[in-house]
């Protein structure tokens, strides 16, 4: 009959930031124990893990590790958090985010955005207390002003249900900024791939940009962002709490020479990363 698979493709779930209830571990134990008893292979595709300072998240991840046939971590910090639990699990392997290898599609109606600067907001920056709403919107307002002052055009891409925040951002600027919303994942990546520069507060917005060799700057609310920048050797692409420093970085990345130089460096990393993702799929289907 062939193997049965339970495949989890969460971006981030097993973490103090996401799990606060003991019920999660209990429910997960019932679910995975049932799959295990019927011979189903339990696989966690590349995702971020940790930290596990709180008991609810620690218990939940221990359950996942107990029943899993393969746990893929996508960065060194996540692997470190898992190893800190005390047990060395042989089924933990490091593979990069698997969405990077996917090719996007560009809807004809949005081809006019080619060469523009793509802006992606994220309410998590506010919810996690990284910035207050007004501070965050002011940052993007100033970024948009710098983009237009440097002779470029911008648009806002609603990556994952942040439409209201995007509208608030548009209301703060003088220029009329298009908001693109309601697209599927491949269209989102396609639109990012034709951009001159991407400024993203969404993790997969950054992945889509880097894997398409598009320069990208990002804010962060979790270690997964810094680890992604480390992977692509773009540590300088993290926007800080200082608006002045962030605006300076945007101005740099708008420069034709710097923009082209970053693109060339991203191309060098792309082949290595794609090979790693192909190895991951071979490993998954060999289980």
Tab-separated table of C-alpha atoms in Angstrom:
chain	number	residue	atom	x	y	z
A	1	UNK	CA	0.000	0.000	0.000
A	2	UNK	CA	2.993	2.334	0.361
A	3	UNK	CA	4.014	4.591	3.209
A	4	UNK	CA	1.637	7.005	4.931
A	5	UNK	CA	2.909	10.441	5.900
A	6	UNK	CA	1.960	13.095	8.433
A	7	UNK	CA	3.830	16.185	7.225
A	8	UNK	CA	3.953	19.433	9.206
A	9	UNK	CA	5.018	22.495	7.213
A	10	UNK	CA	4.575	25.154	9.901
A	11	UNK	CA	6.906	28.118	9.709
A	12	UNK	CA	7.076	28.558	13.475
A	13	UNK	CA	4.970	26.778	16.073
A	14	UNK	CA	7.163	25.099	18.692
A	15	UNK	CA	8.256	28.160	20.635
A	16	UNK	CA	7.511	30.102	23.817
A	17	UNK	CA	6.203	32.828	21.515
A	18	UNK	CA	3.508	30.556	20.108
A	19	UNK	CA	2.624	27.976	22.796
A	20	UNK	CA	1.298	29.004	26.208
A	21	UNK	CA	-1.119	26.179	27.065
A	22	UNK	CA	-0.400	22.699	28.454
A	23	UNK	CA	-3.304	21.393	26.380
A	24	UNK	CA	-1.194	21.621	23.213
A	25	UNK	CA	1.178	18.866	24.357
A	26	UNK	CA	-1.705	16.617	25.441
A	27	UNK	CA	-3.599	17.009	22.179
A	28	UNK	CA	-0.443	16.538	20.130
A	29	UNK	CA	0.393	13.343	22.017
A	30	UNK	CA	-3.013	11.859	21.183
A	31	UNK	CA	-2.647	12.836	17.519
A	32	UNK	CA	0.905	11.622	16.956
A	33	UNK	CA	0.510	8.467	19.024
A	34	UNK	CA	-2.414	7.500	16.812
A	35	UNK	CA	-0.393	8.071	13.648
A	36	UNK	CA	2.572	6.196	15.092
A	37	UNK	CA	0.445	3.160	15.948
A	38	UNK	CA	-0.845	2.905	12.394
A	39	UNK	CA	2.655	3.127	10.892
A	40	UNK	CA	2.433	6.685	9.606
A	41	UNK	CA	5.727	8.515	9.091
A	42	UNK	CA	5.811	11.790	11.051
A	43	UNK	CA	7.884	14.482	9.362
A	44	UNK	CA	8.453	18.133	10.222
A	45	UNK	CA	9.592	20.084	7.175
A	46	UNK	CA	12.132	22.918	7.671
A	47	UNK	CA	10.924	25.411	10.245
A	48	UNK	CA	12.109	27.528	13.159
A	49	UNK	CA	12.117	26.134	16.704
A	50	UNK	CA	12.482	27.706	20.139
A	51	UNK	CA	13.174	29.097	22.543
A	52	UNK	CA	11.822	26.628	25.127
A	53	UNK	CA	12.171	28.395	28.464
A	54	UNK	CA	8.522	27.763	29.366
A	55	UNK	CA	7.055	24.350	30.236
A	56	UNK	CA	4.122	24.342	27.723
A	57	UNK	CA	6.374	24.774	24.683
A	58	UNK	CA	9.026	22.423	26.069
A	59	UNK	CA	6.483	19.648	26.650
A	60	UNK	CA	4.943	20.112	23.218
A	61	UNK	CA	8.215	19.878	21.343
A	62	UNK	CA	9.267	16.840	23.367
A	63	UNK	CA	6.118	15.090	22.164
A	64	UNK	CA	6.916	16.020	18.563
A	65	UNK	CA	10.463	14.711	18.882
A	66	UNK	CA	9.270	11.488	20.521
A	67	UNK	CA	7.099	10.452	17.586
A	68	UNK	CA	8.889	12.048	14.611
A	69	UNK	CA	10.817	10.178	11.960
A	70	UNK	CA	12.440	13.387	10.708
A	71	UNK	CA	12.608	16.903	12.153
A	72	UNK	CA	14.063	19.511	9.808
A	73	UNK	CA	15.435	22.686	11.348
A	74	UNK	CA	16.157	25.521	8.965
A	75	UNK	CA	18.778	27.411	10.970
A	76	UNK	CA	21.562	26.968	13.523
A	77	UNK	CA	19.752	28.775	16.337
A	78	UNK	CA	16.722	26.485	16.063
A	79	UNK	CA	18.998	23.457	16.163
A	80	UNK	CA	20.707	24.895	19.242
A	81	UNK	CA	17.347	25.348	20.985
A	82	UNK	CA	16.377	21.734	20.242
A	83	UNK	CA	19.708	20.387	21.465
A	84	UNK	CA	19.332	22.392	24.694
A	85	UNK	CA	16.466	20.087	25.659
A	86	UNK	CA	19.063	17.565	26.783
A	87	UNK	CA	18.485	14.643	24.437
A	88	UNK	CA	20.423	14.290	21.209
A	89	UNK	CA	17.880	13.153	18.646
A	90	UNK	CA	19.319	11.464	15.580
A	91	UNK	CA	16.285	12.426	13.497
A	92	UNK	CA	17.068	16.171	13.610
A	93	UNK	CA	18.568	17.440	10.343
A	94	UNK	CA	19.243	20.947	9.045
A	95	UNK	CA	17.619	21.840	5.747
A	96	UNK	CA	16.753	25.282	4.462
A	97	UNK	CA	13.262	26.705	3.926
A	98	UNK	CA	11.749	24.556	1.178
A	99	UNK	CA	9.693	27.368	-0.395
A	100	UNK	CA	12.818	29.023	-1.756
A	101	UNK	CA	13.061	26.636	-4.687
A	102	UNK	CA	9.542	27.372	-5.951
A	103	UNK	CA	9.084	29.511	-9.061
A	104	UNK	CA	6.595	32.352	-8.802
A	105	UNK	CA	4.044	33.460	-11.355
A	106	UNK	CA	3.477	37.071	-12.396
A	107	UNK	CA	-0.141	38.001	-13.200
A	108	UNK	CA	-0.269	40.075	-16.369
A	109	UNK	CA	-2.274	42.773	-14.607
A	110	UNK	CA	0.644	43.396	-12.216
A	111	UNK	CA	3.532	43.370	-14.683
A	112	UNK	CA	3.508	47.183	-14.576
A	113	UNK	CA	5.001	46.919	-11.073
A	114	UNK	CA	8.237	45.493	-12.480
A	115	UNK	CA	11.238	47.444	-11.176
A	116	UNK	CA	9.275	49.054	-8.335
A	117	UNK	CA	10.039	48.782	-4.624
A	118	UNK	CA	7.893	46.200	-2.828
A	119	UNK	CA	6.831	46.965	0.761
A	120	UNK	CA	5.438	44.227	3.038
A	121	UNK	CA	4.060	45.087	6.475
A	122	UNK	CA	3.350	42.685	9.330
A	123	UNK	CA	1.105	43.235	12.372
A	124	UNK	CA	3.334	40.830	14.340
A	125	UNK	CA	5.897	43.624	14.684
A	126	UNK	CA	3.281	45.513	16.707
A	127	UNK	CA	1.753	42.507	18.516
A	128	UNK	CA	5.149	41.271	19.695
A	129	UNK	CA	6.028	44.711	21.045
A	130	UNK	CA	8.938	45.360	18.676
A	131	UNK	CA	7.465	48.738	17.709
A	132	UNK	CA	4.310	50.628	18.517
A	133	UNK	CA	1.851	51.055	15.657
A	134	UNK	CA	2.589	54.747	15.120
A	135	UNK	CA	6.342	54.175	15.273
A	136	UNK	CA	6.089	51.306	12.783
A	137	UNK	CA	3.882	53.223	10.357
A	138	UNK	CA	6.153	56.248	10.628
A	139	UNK	CA	9.120	54.070	9.664
A	140	UNK	CA	7.366	52.893	6.495
A	141	UNK	CA	6.176	56.433	5.759
A	142	UNK	CA	9.767	57.653	5.824
A	143	UNK	CA	10.908	54.676	3.729
A	144	UNK	CA	8.323	55.505	1.061
A	145	UNK	CA	9.449	59.141	1.026
A	146	UNK	CA	13.074	58.078	0.519
A	147	UNK	CA	12.068	55.707	-2.283
A	148	UNK	CA	10.286	58.477	-4.194
A	149	UNK	CA	12.970	61.063	-3.415
A	150	UNK	CA	15.449	58.715	-5.112
A	151	UNK	CA	13.370	58.493	-8.277
A	152	UNK	CA	11.739	55.107	-7.659
A	153	UNK	CA	8.133	53.998	-7.251
A	154	UNK	CA	6.700	51.761	-4.531
A	155	UNK	CA	3.732	49.510	-3.852
A	156	UNK	CA	2.489	47.651	-0.796
A	157	UNK	CA	2.008	43.896	-1.037
A	158	UNK	CA	-0.490	42.459	1.434
A	159	UNK	CA	1.391	39.227	2.074
A	160	UNK	CA	-0.845	37.654	4.727
A	161	UNK	CA	-3.977	39.488	5.861
A	162	UNK	CA	-2.363	42.784	6.860
A	163	UNK	CA	-4.653	44.832	4.626
A	164	UNK	CA	-5.908	47.222	7.315
A	165	UNK	CA	-2.367	48.021	8.412
A	166	UNK	CA	-1.390	48.567	4.779
A	167	UNK	CA	-4.273	51.016	4.328
A	168	UNK	CA	-3.212	52.935	7.435
A	169	UNK	CA	0.284	53.198	5.990
A	170	UNK	CA	-1.020	54.560	2.684
A	171	UNK	CA	-3.094	57.181	4.477
A	172	UNK	CA	0.095	58.679	5.942
A	173	UNK	CA	1.871	59.427	2.647
A	174	UNK	CA	1.257	62.065	0.001
A	175	UNK	CA	1.946	59.770	-2.954
A	176	UNK	CA	-0.741	57.364	-4.138
A	177	UNK	CA	0.659	53.903	-3.336
A	178	UNK	CA	-0.984	50.810	-4.871
A	179	UNK	CA	-1.942	48.025	-2.453
A	180	UNK	CA	-1.857	44.538	-3.969
A	181	UNK	CA	-3.951	42.011	-2.043
A	182	UNK	CA	-5.759	38.686	-2.378
A	183	UNK	CA	-3.040	36.791	-4.254
A	184	UNK	CA	-1.963	33.179	-3.858
A	185	UNK	CA	1.546	32.228	-2.741
A	186	UNK	CA	3.003	31.775	-6.227
A	187	UNK	CA	1.667	35.127	-7.434
A	188	UNK	CA	3.088	36.797	-4.316
A	189	UNK	CA	6.519	35.357	-5.056
A	190	UNK	CA	6.256	36.289	-8.723
A	191	UNK	CA	5.507	39.914	-7.931
A	192	UNK	CA	8.383	40.073	-5.436
A	193	UNK	CA	10.724	38.503	-8.007
A	194	UNK	CA	10.275	41.397	-10.453
A	195	UNK	CA	10.880	44.101	-7.824
A	196	UNK	CA	13.917	46.370	-7.707
A	197	UNK	CA	14.040	46.143	-3.919
A	198	UNK	CA	11.896	44.472	-1.265
A	199	UNK	CA	11.417	45.802	2.259
A	200	UNK	CA	9.641	43.062	4.157
A	201	UNK	CA	8.421	42.408	7.686
A	202	UNK	CA	7.237	38.937	6.636
A	203	UNK	CA	9.703	36.040	6.808
A	204	UNK	CA	8.562	34.438	3.575
A	205	UNK	CA	8.627	37.805	1.859
A	206	UNK	CA	12.353	37.838	2.611
A	207	UNK	CA	12.739	34.218	1.435
A	208	UNK	CA	10.918	35.023	-1.811
A	209	UNK	CA	13.138	38.041	-2.422
A	210	UNK	CA	16.466	36.373	-1.652
A	211	UNK	CA	15.636	33.186	-3.564
A	212	UNK	CA	14.718	35.387	-6.550
A	213	UNK	CA	17.995	37.326	-6.192
A	214	UNK	CA	16.142	40.505	-5.236
A	215	UNK	CA	17.839	42.712	-2.603
A	216	UNK	CA	15.778	42.867	0.587
A	217	UNK	CA	15.763	44.668	3.923
A	218	UNK	CA	13.764	43.343	6.861
A	219	UNK	CA	12.496	44.064	10.328
A	220	UNK	CA	12.433	41.189	12.836
A	221	UNK	CA	10.425	39.776	15.740
A	222	UNK	CA	12.037	36.316	15.977
A	223	UNK	CA	15.481	34.726	15.603
A	224	UNK	CA	14.419	33.173	12.294
A	225	UNK	CA	14.954	36.500	10.513
A	226	UNK	CA	18.546	36.956	11.641
A	227	UNK	CA	19.308	33.314	10.846
A	228	UNK	CA	17.925	33.757	7.309
A	229	UNK	CA	20.124	36.808	6.804
A	230	UNK	CA	23.116	34.811	8.057
A	231	UNK	CA	22.352	32.049	5.555
A	232	UNK	CA	22.365	34.446	2.619
A	233	UNK	CA	25.307	36.425	4.061
A	234	UNK	CA	23.150	39.568	4.241
A	235	UNK	CA	23.615	40.370	7.945
A	236	UNK	CA	23.558	44.088	7.146
A	237	UNK	CA	19.991	43.834	5.812
A	238	UNK	CA	18.316	43.944	9.235
A	239	UNK	CA	16.517	47.219	9.906
A	240	UNK	CA	17.140	48.495	13.422
A	241	UNK	CA	14.941	50.378	15.856
A	242	UNK	CA	16.773	53.522	14.782
A	243	UNK	CA	14.792	55.110	11.950
A	244	UNK	CA	17.860	57.077	10.888
A	245	UNK	CA	19.940	53.910	10.451
A	246	UNK	CA	17.099	52.167	8.597
A	247	UNK	CA	16.583	55.056	6.179
A	248	UNK	CA	20.317	55.128	5.472
A	249	UNK	CA	20.247	51.407	4.583
A	250	UNK	CA	17.256	51.919	2.268
A	251	UNK	CA	19.121	54.726	0.492
A	252	UNK	CA	22.131	52.439	0.054
A	253	UNK	CA	20.094	49.568	-1.388
A	254	UNK	CA	18.389	51.955	-3.827
A	255	UNK	CA	21.802	52.778	-5.290
A	256	UNK	CA	22.190	51.055	-8.671
A	257	UNK	CA	25.728	49.815	-7.988
A	258	UNK	CA	24.960	48.417	-4.527
A	259	UNK	CA	21.672	46.921	-5.699
A	260	UNK	CA	23.400	45.091	-8.550
A	261	UNK	CA	26.239	43.921	-6.317
A	262	UNK	CA	23.767	42.392	-3.829
A	263	UNK	CA	21.946	40.618	-6.674
A	264	UNK	CA	25.162	39.003	-7.851
A	265	UNK	CA	25.992	37.771	-4.338
A	266	UNK	CA	22.496	36.311	-3.936
A	267	UNK	CA	22.913	34.384	-7.199
A	268	UNK	CA	26.036	32.714	-5.809
A	269	UNK	CA	24.128	31.518	-2.729
A	270	UNK	CA	21.056	30.370	-4.642
A	271	UNK	CA	22.621	27.283	-6.231
A	272	UNK	CA	23.976	25.960	-2.921
A	273	UNK	CA	20.681	26.527	-1.111
A	274	UNK	CA	18.581	24.923	-3.858
A	275	UNK	CA	20.821	21.851	-3.780
A	276	UNK	CA	20.233	21.549	-0.033
A	277	UNK	CA	16.449	21.700	-0.551
A	278	UNK	CA	16.599	18.982	-3.226
A	279	UNK	CA	18.539	16.781	-0.787
A	280	UNK	CA	15.818	17.340	1.800
A	281	UNK	CA	13.078	16.028	-0.497
A	282	UNK	CA	15.170	12.981	-1.351
A	283	UNK	CA	15.582	12.333	2.384
A	284	UNK	CA	11.849	12.777	3.076
A	285	UNK	CA	10.688	10.324	0.434
A	286	UNK	CA	13.344	7.753	1.400
A	287	UNK	CA	11.838	7.352	4.869
